[in-house]
mmCIF file of C-alpha atoms in Angstrom:
data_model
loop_
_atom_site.group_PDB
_atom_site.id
_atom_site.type_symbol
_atom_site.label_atom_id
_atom_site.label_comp_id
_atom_site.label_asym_id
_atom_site.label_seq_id
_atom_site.Cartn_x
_atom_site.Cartn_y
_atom_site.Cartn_z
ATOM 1 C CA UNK A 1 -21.558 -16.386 -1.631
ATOM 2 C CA UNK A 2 -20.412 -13.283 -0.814
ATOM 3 C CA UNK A 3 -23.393 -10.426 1.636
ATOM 4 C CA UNK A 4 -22.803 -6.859 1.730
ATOM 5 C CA UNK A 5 -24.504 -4.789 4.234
ATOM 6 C CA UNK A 6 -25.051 -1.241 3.421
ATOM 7 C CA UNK A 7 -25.865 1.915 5.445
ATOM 8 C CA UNK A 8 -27.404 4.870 5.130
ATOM 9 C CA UNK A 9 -29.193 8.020 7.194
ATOM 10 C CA UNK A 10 -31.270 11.061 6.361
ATOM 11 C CA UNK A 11 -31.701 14.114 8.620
ATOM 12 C CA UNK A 12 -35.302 14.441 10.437
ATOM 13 C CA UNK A 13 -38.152 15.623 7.858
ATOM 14 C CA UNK A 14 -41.622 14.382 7.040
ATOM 15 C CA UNK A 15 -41.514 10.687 6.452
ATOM 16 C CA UNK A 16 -42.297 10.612 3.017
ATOM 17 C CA UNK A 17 -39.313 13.173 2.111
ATOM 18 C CA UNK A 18 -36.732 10.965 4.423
ATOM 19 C CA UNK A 19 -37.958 7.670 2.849
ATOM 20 C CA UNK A 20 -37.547 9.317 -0.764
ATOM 21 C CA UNK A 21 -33.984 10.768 0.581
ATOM 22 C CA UNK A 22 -33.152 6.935 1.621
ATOM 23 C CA UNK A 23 -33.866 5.662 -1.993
ATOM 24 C CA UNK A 24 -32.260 8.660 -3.842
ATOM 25 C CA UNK A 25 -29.074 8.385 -1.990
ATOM 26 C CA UNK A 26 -28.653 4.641 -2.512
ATOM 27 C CA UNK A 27 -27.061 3.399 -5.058
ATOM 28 C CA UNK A 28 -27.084 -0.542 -6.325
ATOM 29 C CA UNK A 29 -23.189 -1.912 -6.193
ATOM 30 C CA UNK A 30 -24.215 -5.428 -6.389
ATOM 31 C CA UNK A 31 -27.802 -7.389 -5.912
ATOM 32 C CA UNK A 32 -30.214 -5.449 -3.471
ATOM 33 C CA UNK A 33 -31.977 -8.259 -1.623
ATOM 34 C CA UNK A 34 -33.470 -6.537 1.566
ATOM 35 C CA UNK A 35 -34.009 -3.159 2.591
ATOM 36 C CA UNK A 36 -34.419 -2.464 6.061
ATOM 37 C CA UNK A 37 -35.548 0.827 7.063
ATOM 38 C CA UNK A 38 -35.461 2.640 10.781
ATOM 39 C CA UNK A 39 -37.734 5.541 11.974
ATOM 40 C CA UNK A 40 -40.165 6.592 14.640
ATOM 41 C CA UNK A 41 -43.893 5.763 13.998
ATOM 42 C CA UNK A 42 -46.140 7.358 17.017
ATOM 43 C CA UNK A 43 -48.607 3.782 17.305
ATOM 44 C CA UNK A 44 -49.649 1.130 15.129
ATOM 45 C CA UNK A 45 -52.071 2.582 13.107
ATOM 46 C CA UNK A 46 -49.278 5.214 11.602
ATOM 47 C CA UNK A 47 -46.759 1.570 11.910
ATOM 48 C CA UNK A 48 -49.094 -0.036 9.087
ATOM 49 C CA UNK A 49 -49.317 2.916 7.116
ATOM 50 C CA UNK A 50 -45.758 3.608 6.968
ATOM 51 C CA UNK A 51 -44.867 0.333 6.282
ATOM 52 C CA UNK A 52 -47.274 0.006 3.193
ATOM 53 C CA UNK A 53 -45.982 3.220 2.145
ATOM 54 C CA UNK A 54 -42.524 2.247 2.186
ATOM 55 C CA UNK A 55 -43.627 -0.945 0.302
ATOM 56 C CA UNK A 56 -45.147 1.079 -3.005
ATOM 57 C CA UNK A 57 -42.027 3.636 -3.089
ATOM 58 C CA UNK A 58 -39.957 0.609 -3.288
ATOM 59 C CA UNK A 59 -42.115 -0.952 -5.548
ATOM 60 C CA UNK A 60 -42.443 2.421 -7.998
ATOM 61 C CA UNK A 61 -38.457 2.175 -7.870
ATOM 62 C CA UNK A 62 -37.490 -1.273 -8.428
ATOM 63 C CA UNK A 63 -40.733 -2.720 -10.283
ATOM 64 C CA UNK A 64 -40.531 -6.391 -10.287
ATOM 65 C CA UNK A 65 -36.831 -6.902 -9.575
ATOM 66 C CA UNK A 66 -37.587 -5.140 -6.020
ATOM 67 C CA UNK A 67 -35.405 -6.140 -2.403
ATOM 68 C CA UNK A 68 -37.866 -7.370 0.024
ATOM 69 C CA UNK A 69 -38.549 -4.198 2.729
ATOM 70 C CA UNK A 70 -39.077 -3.817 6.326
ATOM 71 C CA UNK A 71 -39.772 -1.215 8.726
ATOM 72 C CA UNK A 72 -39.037 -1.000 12.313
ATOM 73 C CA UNK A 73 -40.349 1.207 14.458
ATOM 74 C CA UNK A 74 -36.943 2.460 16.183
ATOM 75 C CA UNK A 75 -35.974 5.705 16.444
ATOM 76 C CA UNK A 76 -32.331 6.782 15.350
ATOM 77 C CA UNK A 77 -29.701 8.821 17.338
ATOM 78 C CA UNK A 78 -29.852 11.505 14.181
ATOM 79 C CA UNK A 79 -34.078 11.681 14.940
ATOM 80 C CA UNK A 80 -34.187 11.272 11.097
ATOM 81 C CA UNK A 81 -34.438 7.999 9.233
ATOM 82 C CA UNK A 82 -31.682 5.004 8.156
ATOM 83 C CA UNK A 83 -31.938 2.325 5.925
ATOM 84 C CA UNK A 84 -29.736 -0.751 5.623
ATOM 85 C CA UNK A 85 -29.549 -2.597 2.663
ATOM 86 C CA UNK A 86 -28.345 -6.306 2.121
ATOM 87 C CA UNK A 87 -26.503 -6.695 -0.928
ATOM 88 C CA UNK A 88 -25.247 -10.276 -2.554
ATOM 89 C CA UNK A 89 -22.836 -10.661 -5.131
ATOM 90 C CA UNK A 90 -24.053 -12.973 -8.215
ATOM 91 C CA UNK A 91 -22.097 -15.259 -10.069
ATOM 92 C CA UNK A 92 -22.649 -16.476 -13.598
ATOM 93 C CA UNK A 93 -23.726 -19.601 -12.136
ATOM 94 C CA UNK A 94 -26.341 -18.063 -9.874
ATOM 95 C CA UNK A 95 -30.639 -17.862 -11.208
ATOM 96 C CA UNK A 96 -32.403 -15.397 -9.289
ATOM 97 C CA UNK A 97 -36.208 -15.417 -9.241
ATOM 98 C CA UNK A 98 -39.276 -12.752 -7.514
ATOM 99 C CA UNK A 99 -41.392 -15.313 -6.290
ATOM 100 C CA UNK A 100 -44.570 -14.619 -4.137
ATOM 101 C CA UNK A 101 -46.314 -17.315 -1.529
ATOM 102 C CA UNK A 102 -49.542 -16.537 0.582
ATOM 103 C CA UNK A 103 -49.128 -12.647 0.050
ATOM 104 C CA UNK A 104 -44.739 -13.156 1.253
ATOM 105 C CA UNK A 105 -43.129 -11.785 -1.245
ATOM 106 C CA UNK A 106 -39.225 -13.190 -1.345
ATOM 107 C CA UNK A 107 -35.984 -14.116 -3.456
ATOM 108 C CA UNK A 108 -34.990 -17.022 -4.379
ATOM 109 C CA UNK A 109 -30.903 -17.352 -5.483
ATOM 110 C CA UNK A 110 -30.275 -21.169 -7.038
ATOM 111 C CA UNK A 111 -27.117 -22.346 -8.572
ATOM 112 C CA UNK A 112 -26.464 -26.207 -9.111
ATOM 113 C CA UNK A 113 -26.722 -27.595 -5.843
ATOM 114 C CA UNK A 114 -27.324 -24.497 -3.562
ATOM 115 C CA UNK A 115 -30.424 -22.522 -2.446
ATOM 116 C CA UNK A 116 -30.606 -19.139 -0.978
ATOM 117 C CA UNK A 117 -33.850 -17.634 0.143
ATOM 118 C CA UNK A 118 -33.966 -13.951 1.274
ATOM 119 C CA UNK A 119 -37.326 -12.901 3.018
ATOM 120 C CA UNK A 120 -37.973 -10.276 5.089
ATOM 121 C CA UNK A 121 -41.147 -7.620 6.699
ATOM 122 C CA UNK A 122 -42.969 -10.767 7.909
ATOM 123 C CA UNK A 123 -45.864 -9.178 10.182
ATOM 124 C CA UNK A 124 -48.602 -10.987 11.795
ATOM 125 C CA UNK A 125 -51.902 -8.502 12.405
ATOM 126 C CA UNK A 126 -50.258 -5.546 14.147
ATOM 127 C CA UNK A 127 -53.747 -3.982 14.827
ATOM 128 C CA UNK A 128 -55.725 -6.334 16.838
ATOM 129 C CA UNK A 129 -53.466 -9.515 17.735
ATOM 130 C CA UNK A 130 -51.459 -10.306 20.834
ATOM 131 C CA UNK A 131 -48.074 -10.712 20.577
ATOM 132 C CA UNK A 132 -48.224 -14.596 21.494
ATOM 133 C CA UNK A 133 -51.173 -14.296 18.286
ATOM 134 C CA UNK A 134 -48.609 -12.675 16.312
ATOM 135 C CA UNK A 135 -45.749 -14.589 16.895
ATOM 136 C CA UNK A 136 -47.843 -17.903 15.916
ATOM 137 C CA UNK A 137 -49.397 -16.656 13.108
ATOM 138 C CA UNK A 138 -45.620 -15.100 11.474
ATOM 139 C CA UNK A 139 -44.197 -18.424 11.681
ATOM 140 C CA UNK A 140 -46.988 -20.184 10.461
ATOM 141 C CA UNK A 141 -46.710 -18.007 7.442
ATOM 142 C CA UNK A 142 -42.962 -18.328 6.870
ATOM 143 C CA UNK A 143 -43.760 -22.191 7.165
ATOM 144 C CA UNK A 144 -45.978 -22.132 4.444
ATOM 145 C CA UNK A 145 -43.399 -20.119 2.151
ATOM 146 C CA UNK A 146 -40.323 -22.884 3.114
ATOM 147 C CA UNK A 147 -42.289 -25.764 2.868
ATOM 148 C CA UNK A 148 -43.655 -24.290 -0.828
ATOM 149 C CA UNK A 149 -39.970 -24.027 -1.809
ATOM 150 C CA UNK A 150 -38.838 -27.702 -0.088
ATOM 151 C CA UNK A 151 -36.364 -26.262 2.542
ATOM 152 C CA UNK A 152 -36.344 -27.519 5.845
ATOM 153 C CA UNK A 153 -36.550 -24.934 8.763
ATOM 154 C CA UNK A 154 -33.317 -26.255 9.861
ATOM 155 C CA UNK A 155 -31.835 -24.103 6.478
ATOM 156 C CA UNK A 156 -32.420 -21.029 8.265
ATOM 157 C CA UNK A 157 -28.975 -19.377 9.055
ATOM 158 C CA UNK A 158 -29.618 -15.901 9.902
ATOM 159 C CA UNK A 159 -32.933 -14.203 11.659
ATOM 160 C CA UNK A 160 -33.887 -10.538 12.942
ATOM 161 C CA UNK A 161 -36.950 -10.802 15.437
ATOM 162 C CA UNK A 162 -38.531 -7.606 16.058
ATOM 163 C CA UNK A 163 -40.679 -7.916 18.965
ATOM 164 C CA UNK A 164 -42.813 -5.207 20.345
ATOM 165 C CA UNK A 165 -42.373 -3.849 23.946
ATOM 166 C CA UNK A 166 -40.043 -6.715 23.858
ATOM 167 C CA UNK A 167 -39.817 -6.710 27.953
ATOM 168 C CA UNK A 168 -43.601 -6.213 28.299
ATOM 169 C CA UNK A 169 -45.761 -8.721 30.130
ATOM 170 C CA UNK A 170 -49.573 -9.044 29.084
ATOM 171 C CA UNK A 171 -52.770 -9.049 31.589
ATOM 172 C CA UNK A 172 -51.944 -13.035 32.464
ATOM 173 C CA UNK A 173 -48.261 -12.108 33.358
ATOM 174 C CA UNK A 174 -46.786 -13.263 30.368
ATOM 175 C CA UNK A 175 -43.890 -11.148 28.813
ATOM 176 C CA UNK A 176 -43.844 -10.318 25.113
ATOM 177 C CA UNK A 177 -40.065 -12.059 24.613
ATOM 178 C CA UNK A 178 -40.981 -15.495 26.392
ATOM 179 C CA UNK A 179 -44.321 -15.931 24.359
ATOM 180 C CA UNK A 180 -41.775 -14.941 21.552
ATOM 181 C CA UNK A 181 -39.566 -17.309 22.180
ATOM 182 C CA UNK A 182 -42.234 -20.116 23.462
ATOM 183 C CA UNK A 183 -43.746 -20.301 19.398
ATOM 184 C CA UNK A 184 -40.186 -20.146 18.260
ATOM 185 C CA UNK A 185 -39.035 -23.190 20.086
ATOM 186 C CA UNK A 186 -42.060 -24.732 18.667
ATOM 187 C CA UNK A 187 -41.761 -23.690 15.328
ATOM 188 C CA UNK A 188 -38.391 -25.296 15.459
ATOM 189 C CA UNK A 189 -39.203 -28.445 17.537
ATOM 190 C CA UNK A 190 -39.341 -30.866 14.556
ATOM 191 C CA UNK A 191 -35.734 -29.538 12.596
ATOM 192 C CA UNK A 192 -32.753 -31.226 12.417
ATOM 193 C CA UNK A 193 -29.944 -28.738 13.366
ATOM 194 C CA UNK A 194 -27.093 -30.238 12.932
ATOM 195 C CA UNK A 195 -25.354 -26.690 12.210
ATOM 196 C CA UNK A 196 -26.866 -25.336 14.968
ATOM 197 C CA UNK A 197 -29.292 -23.029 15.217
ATOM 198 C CA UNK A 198 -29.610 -19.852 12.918
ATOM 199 C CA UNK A 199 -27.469 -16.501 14.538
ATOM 200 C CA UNK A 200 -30.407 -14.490 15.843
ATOM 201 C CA UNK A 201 -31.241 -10.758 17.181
ATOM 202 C CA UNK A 202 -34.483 -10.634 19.697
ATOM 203 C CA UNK A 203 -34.739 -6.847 20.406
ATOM 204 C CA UNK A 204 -37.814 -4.586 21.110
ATOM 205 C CA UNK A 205 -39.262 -1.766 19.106
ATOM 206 C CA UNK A 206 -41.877 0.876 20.221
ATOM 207 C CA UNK A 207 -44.740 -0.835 18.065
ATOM 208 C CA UNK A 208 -44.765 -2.612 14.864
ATOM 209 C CA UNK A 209 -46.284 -6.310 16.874
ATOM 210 C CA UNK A 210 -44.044 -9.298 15.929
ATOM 211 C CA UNK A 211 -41.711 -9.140 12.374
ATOM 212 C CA UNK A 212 -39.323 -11.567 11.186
ATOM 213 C CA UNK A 213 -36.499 -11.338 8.571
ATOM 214 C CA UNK A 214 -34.390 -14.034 7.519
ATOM 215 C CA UNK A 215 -31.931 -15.404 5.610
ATOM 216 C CA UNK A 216 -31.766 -19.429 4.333
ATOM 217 C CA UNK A 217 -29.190 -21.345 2.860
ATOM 218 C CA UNK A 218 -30.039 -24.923 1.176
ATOM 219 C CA UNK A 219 -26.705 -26.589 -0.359
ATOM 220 C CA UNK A 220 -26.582 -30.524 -1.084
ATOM 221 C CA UNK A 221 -23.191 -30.557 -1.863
ATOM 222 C CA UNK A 222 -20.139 -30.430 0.821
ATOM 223 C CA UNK A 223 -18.140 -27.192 -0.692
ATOM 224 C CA UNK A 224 -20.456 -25.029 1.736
ATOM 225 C CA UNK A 225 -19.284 -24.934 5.344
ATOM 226 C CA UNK A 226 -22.194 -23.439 7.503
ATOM 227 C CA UNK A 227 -21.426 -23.938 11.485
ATOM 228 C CA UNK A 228 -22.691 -22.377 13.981
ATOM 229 C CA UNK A 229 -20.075 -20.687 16.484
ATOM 230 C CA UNK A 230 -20.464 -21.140 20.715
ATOM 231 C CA UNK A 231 -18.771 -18.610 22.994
ATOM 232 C CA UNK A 232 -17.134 -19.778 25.970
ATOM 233 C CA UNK A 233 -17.894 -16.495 27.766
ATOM 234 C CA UNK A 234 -21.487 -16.937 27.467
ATOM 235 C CA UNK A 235 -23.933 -19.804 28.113
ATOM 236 C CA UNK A 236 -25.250 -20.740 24.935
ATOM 237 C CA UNK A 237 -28.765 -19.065 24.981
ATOM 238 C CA UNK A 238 -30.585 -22.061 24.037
ATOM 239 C CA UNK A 239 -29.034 -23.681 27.125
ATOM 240 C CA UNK A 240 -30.386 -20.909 29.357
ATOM 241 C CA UNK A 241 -31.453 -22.177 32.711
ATOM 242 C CA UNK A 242 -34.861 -21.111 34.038
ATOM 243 C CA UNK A 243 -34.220 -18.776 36.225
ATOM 244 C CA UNK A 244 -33.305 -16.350 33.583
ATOM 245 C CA UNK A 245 -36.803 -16.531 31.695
ATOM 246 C CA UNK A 246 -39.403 -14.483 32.678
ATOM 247 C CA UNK A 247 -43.159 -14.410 33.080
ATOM 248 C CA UNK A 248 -45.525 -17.022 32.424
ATOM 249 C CA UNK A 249 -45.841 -19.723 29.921
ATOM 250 C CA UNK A 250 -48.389 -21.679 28.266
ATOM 251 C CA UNK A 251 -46.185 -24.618 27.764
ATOM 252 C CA UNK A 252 -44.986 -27.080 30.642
ATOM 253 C CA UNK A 253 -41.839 -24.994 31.228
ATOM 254 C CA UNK A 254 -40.421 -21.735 29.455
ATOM 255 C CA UNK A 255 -38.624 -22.493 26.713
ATOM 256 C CA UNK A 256 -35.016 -20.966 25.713
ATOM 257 C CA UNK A 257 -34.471 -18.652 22.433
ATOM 258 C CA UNK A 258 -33.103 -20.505 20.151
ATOM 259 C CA UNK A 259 -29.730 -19.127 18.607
ATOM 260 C CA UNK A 260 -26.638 -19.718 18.683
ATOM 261 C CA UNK A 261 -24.060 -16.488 19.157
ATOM 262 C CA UNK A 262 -22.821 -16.425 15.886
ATOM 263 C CA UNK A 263 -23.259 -18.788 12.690
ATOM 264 C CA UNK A 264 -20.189 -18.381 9.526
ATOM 265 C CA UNK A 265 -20.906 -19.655 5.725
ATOM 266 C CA UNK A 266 -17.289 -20.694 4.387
ATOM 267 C CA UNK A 267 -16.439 -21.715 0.897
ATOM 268 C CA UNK A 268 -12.885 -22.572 -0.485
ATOM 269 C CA UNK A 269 -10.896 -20.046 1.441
ATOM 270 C CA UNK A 270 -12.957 -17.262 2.503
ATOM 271 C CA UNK A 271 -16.441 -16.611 3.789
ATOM 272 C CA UNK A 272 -18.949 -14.423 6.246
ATOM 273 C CA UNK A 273 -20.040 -14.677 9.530
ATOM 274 C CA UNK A 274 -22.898 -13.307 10.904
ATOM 275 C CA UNK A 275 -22.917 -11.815 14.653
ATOM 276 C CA UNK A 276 -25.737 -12.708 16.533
ATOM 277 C CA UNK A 277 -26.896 -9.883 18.781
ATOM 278 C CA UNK A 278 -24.525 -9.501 21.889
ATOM 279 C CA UNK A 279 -24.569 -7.945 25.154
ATOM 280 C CA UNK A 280 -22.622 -7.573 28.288
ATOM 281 C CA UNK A 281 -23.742 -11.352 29.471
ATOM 282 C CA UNK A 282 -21.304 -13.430 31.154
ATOM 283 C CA UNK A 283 -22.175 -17.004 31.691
ATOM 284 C CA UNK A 284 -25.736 -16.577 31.699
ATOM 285 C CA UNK A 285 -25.936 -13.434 34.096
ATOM 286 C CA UNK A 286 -25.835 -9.850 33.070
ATOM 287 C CA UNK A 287 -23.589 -7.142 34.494
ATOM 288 C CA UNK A 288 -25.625 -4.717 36.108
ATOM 289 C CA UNK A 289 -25.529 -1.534 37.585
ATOM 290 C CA UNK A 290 -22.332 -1.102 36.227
ATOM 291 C CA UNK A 291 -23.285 1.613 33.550
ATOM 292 C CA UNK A 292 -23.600 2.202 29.729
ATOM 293 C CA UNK A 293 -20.021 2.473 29.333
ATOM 294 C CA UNK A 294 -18.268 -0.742 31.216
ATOM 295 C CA UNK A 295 -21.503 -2.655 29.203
ATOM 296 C CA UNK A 296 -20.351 -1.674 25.747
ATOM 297 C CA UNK A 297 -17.099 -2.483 26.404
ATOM 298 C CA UNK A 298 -18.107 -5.867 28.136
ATOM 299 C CA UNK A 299 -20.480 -6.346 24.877
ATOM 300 C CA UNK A 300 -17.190 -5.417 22.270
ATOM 301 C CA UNK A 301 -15.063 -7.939 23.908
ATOM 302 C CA UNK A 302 -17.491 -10.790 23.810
ATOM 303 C CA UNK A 303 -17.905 -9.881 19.686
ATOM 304 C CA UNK A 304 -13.859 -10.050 19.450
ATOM 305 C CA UNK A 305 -13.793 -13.209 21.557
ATOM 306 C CA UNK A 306 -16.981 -14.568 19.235
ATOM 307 C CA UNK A 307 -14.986 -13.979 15.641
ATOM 308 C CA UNK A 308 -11.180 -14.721 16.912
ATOM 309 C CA UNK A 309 -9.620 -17.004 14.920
ATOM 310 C CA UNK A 310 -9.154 -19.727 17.815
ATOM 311 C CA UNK A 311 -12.844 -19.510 18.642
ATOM 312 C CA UNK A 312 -13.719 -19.745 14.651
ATOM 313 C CA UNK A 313 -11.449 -22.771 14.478
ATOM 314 C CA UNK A 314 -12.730 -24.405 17.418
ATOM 315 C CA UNK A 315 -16.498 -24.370 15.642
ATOM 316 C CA UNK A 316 -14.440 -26.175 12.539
ATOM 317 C CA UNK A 317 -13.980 -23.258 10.097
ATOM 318 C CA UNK A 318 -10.648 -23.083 8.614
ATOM 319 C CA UNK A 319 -9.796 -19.345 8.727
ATOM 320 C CA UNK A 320 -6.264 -18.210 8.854
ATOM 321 C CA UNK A 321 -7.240 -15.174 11.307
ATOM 322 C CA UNK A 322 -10.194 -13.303 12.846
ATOM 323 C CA UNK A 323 -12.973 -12.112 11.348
ATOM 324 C CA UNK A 324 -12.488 -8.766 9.607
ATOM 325 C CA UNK A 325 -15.619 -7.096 11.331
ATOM 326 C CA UNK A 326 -17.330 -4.979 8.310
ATOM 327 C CA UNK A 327 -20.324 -3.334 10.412
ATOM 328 C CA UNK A 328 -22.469 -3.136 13.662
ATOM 329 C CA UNK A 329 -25.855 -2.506 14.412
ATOM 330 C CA UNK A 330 -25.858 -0.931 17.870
ATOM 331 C CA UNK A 331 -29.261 -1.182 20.147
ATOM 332 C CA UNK A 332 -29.367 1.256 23.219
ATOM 333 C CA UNK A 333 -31.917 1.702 25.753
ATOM 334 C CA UNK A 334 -31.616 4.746 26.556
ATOM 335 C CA UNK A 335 -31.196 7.723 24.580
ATOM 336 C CA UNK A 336 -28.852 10.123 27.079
ATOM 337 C CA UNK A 337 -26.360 6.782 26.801
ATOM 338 C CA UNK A 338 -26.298 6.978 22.866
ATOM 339 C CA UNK A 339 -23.281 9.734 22.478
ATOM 340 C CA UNK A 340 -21.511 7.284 25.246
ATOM 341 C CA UNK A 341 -21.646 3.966 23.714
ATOM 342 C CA UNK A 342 -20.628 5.854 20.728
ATOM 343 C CA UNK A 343 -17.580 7.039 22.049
ATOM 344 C CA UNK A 344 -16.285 3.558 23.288
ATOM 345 C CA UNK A 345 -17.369 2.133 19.649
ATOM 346 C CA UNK A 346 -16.028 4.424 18.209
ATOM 347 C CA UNK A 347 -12.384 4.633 20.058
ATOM 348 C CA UNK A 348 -11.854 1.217 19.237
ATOM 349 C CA UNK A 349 -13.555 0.838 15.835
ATOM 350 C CA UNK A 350 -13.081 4.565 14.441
ATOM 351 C CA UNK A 351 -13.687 3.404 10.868
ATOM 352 C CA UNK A 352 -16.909 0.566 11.228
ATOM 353 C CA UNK A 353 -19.588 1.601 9.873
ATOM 354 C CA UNK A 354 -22.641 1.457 12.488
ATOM 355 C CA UNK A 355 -26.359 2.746 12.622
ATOM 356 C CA UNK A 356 -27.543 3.394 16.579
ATOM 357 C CA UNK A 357 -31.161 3.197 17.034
ATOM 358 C CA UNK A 358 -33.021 3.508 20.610
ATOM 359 C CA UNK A 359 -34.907 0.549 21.525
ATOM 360 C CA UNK A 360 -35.554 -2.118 24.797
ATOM 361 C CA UNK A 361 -33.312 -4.828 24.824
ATOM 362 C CA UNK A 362 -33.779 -8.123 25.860
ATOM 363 C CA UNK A 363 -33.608 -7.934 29.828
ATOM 364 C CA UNK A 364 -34.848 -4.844 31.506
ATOM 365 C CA UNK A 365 -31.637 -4.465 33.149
ATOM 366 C CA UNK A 366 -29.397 -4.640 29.921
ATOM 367 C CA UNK A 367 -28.714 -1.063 28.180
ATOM 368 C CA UNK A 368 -26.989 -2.042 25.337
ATOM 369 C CA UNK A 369 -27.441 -5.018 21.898
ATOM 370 C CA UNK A 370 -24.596 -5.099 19.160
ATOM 371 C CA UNK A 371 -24.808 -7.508 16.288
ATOM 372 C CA UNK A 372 -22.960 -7.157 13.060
ATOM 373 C CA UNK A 373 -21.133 -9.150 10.139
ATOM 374 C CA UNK A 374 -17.414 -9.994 9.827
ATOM 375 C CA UNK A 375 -15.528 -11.360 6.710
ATOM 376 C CA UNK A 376 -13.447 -14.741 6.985
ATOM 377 C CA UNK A 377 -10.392 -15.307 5.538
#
């Protein structure tokens, strides 16, 4: 069951020398399912191009045993390149197939009784779509691929939603994050969660439309625990009220995004949770005007609260203590806050490993996202 999450950064150069620097410094431990890769394209047009590029180098590396790949458009703190890599560690029991569906390609990881699906770099048409376009037309195409391999959307356990100009609003008034979230609820509306929803990230990039990555987990027996973990700091975000959603809607009412703040996959005695992306949000209100600083540390003690092992216990997993965090992904606004959010990460986690990008976050007035993974034990 086991996900390893892998970093790794190149020093600024032309993009094709820092994407072949990313792939010649990486080497495979265990299973490379997804590689997700960071830089700075100047508009759409050199977004698409990239991201097909990035496609056929990974393609000329791995040949038909290749990690699914995306690309967003975020600049690092270095002004070079990163690349993350999701890793899973196979069994004897496990079957892993390269399957295709409508132009996705994805993994598929069976074993008797369980299901994994890894897909990720699902774009809708950057070029000439709007974003509430986009958004429709992504999840209507990772519907097609789950309902070609029989798993309900309700399977879903982990998703990254990169969402352009994420605090935008179009000519009609309607931000880019509430039409987001508006074909999201709907996309869900007919799933059973009785785990909850998946752990999610919503954050902005500087162009790249609407592009999903996800992970989903199918098991028909009980030896999988998947639950889905509440903070009692935080209003759950699906229970937002509607005076924190913005713009206009198409719908009768704004709908809510749809995560919960963390979701953990136990088996036997140990396990993985994944950290939804977290800011400095207390009941349902941010803290603002209170600087990059006092947020980071607001946003690191909602993460400890999320994976202590009361909290974990209270959602019903067994662990014996908190979550043994293994690595953030840290989102900041602004760039001259980067070295500072740094330093508080870095005073109390000296040894995480983390990649910073620069990117909008959720609410205008928020200048920090962390999300991560922790092991359970």
């Amino acid at each position: 069951m086991e996900i390893i999450h892998r970093f790794y950064q190149v020093a600024k150069a032309s993009f094709e020398e820092m994407a072949e620097g990313l792939l010649t410094e990486y080497s495979a431990h265990y299973m490379p399912v997804r590689m997700v890769f960071f830089g700075a394209p100047i508009d759409n047009d050199e977004y698409v191009f990239h991201l097909n590029y990035l496609k056929e180098v990974v393609k000329k590396r791995f040949g038909d045993k290749q990690p699914v790949v995306s690309y967003v458009a975020q600049p690092i703190d270095t002004e070079g390149m990163a690349m993350e890599v999701h890793e899973i560690v196979l069994t004897e029991q496990d079957r892993v197939t390269y399957r295709k569906h409508a132009d996705i390609p994805y993994i598929m990881v069976e074993r008797d009784g369980c299901r994994r699906l890894f897909l990720g770099g699902v774009t809708g048409d950057v070029l000439h779509h709007s974003i509430c376009r986009q958004s429709e037309d992504v999840f209507a195409r990772i519907r097609q691929v789950l309902d070609n391999e029989r798993m309900p959307v309700s399977a879903i356990i982990r998703q990254w939603n990169y969402i352009e100009k994420i605090t935008d609003y179009d000519n009609a008034g309607h931000q880019h994050y509430q039409d987001f979230n508006d074909a999201r609820s709907l996309f869900y509306a007919n799933a059973e969660w009785k785990n909850g929803y998946p752990a999610a990230t919503g954050i902005g990039t500087q162009c790249g439309g609407i592009m999903i990555d996800m992970d989903v987990l199918l098991c028909e027996d009980d030896t999988i625990l998947v639950a889905g973990v509440d903070n009692p700091l935080q209003v759950a975000a699906h229970a937002y009220s509607q005076q924190v959603l913005l713009g206009e809607t198409q719908l009768q009412a704004k709908t809510t995004p749809k995560f919960e703040r963390a979701k953990a996959v136990w088996k036997d005695n140990h396990g993985f949770v994944y950290i939804s992306g977290t800011a400095a949000i207390r009941g349902e209100q941010s803290l603002e005007g209170v600087g990059i600083e006092e947020q980071t540390a607001i946003t690191l003690e909602n993460i400890e609260y999320l994976v202590s092992g009361g909290n974990l216990r209270q959602a019903g997993v067994p662990v014996t203590g908190n979550a043994g965090l293994v690595n953030f992904r840290v989102y900041v606004k602004y760039r001259e806050d980067m070295e500072k959010a740094k330093t508080v990460i870095e005073a109390k986690y000296p040894e995480l490993p983390a990649i910073y990008t620069l990117t909008d976050v959720c609410r205008s007035e928020l200048l920090i996202e962390i999300e991560g993974l922790g092991l359970l034990q």
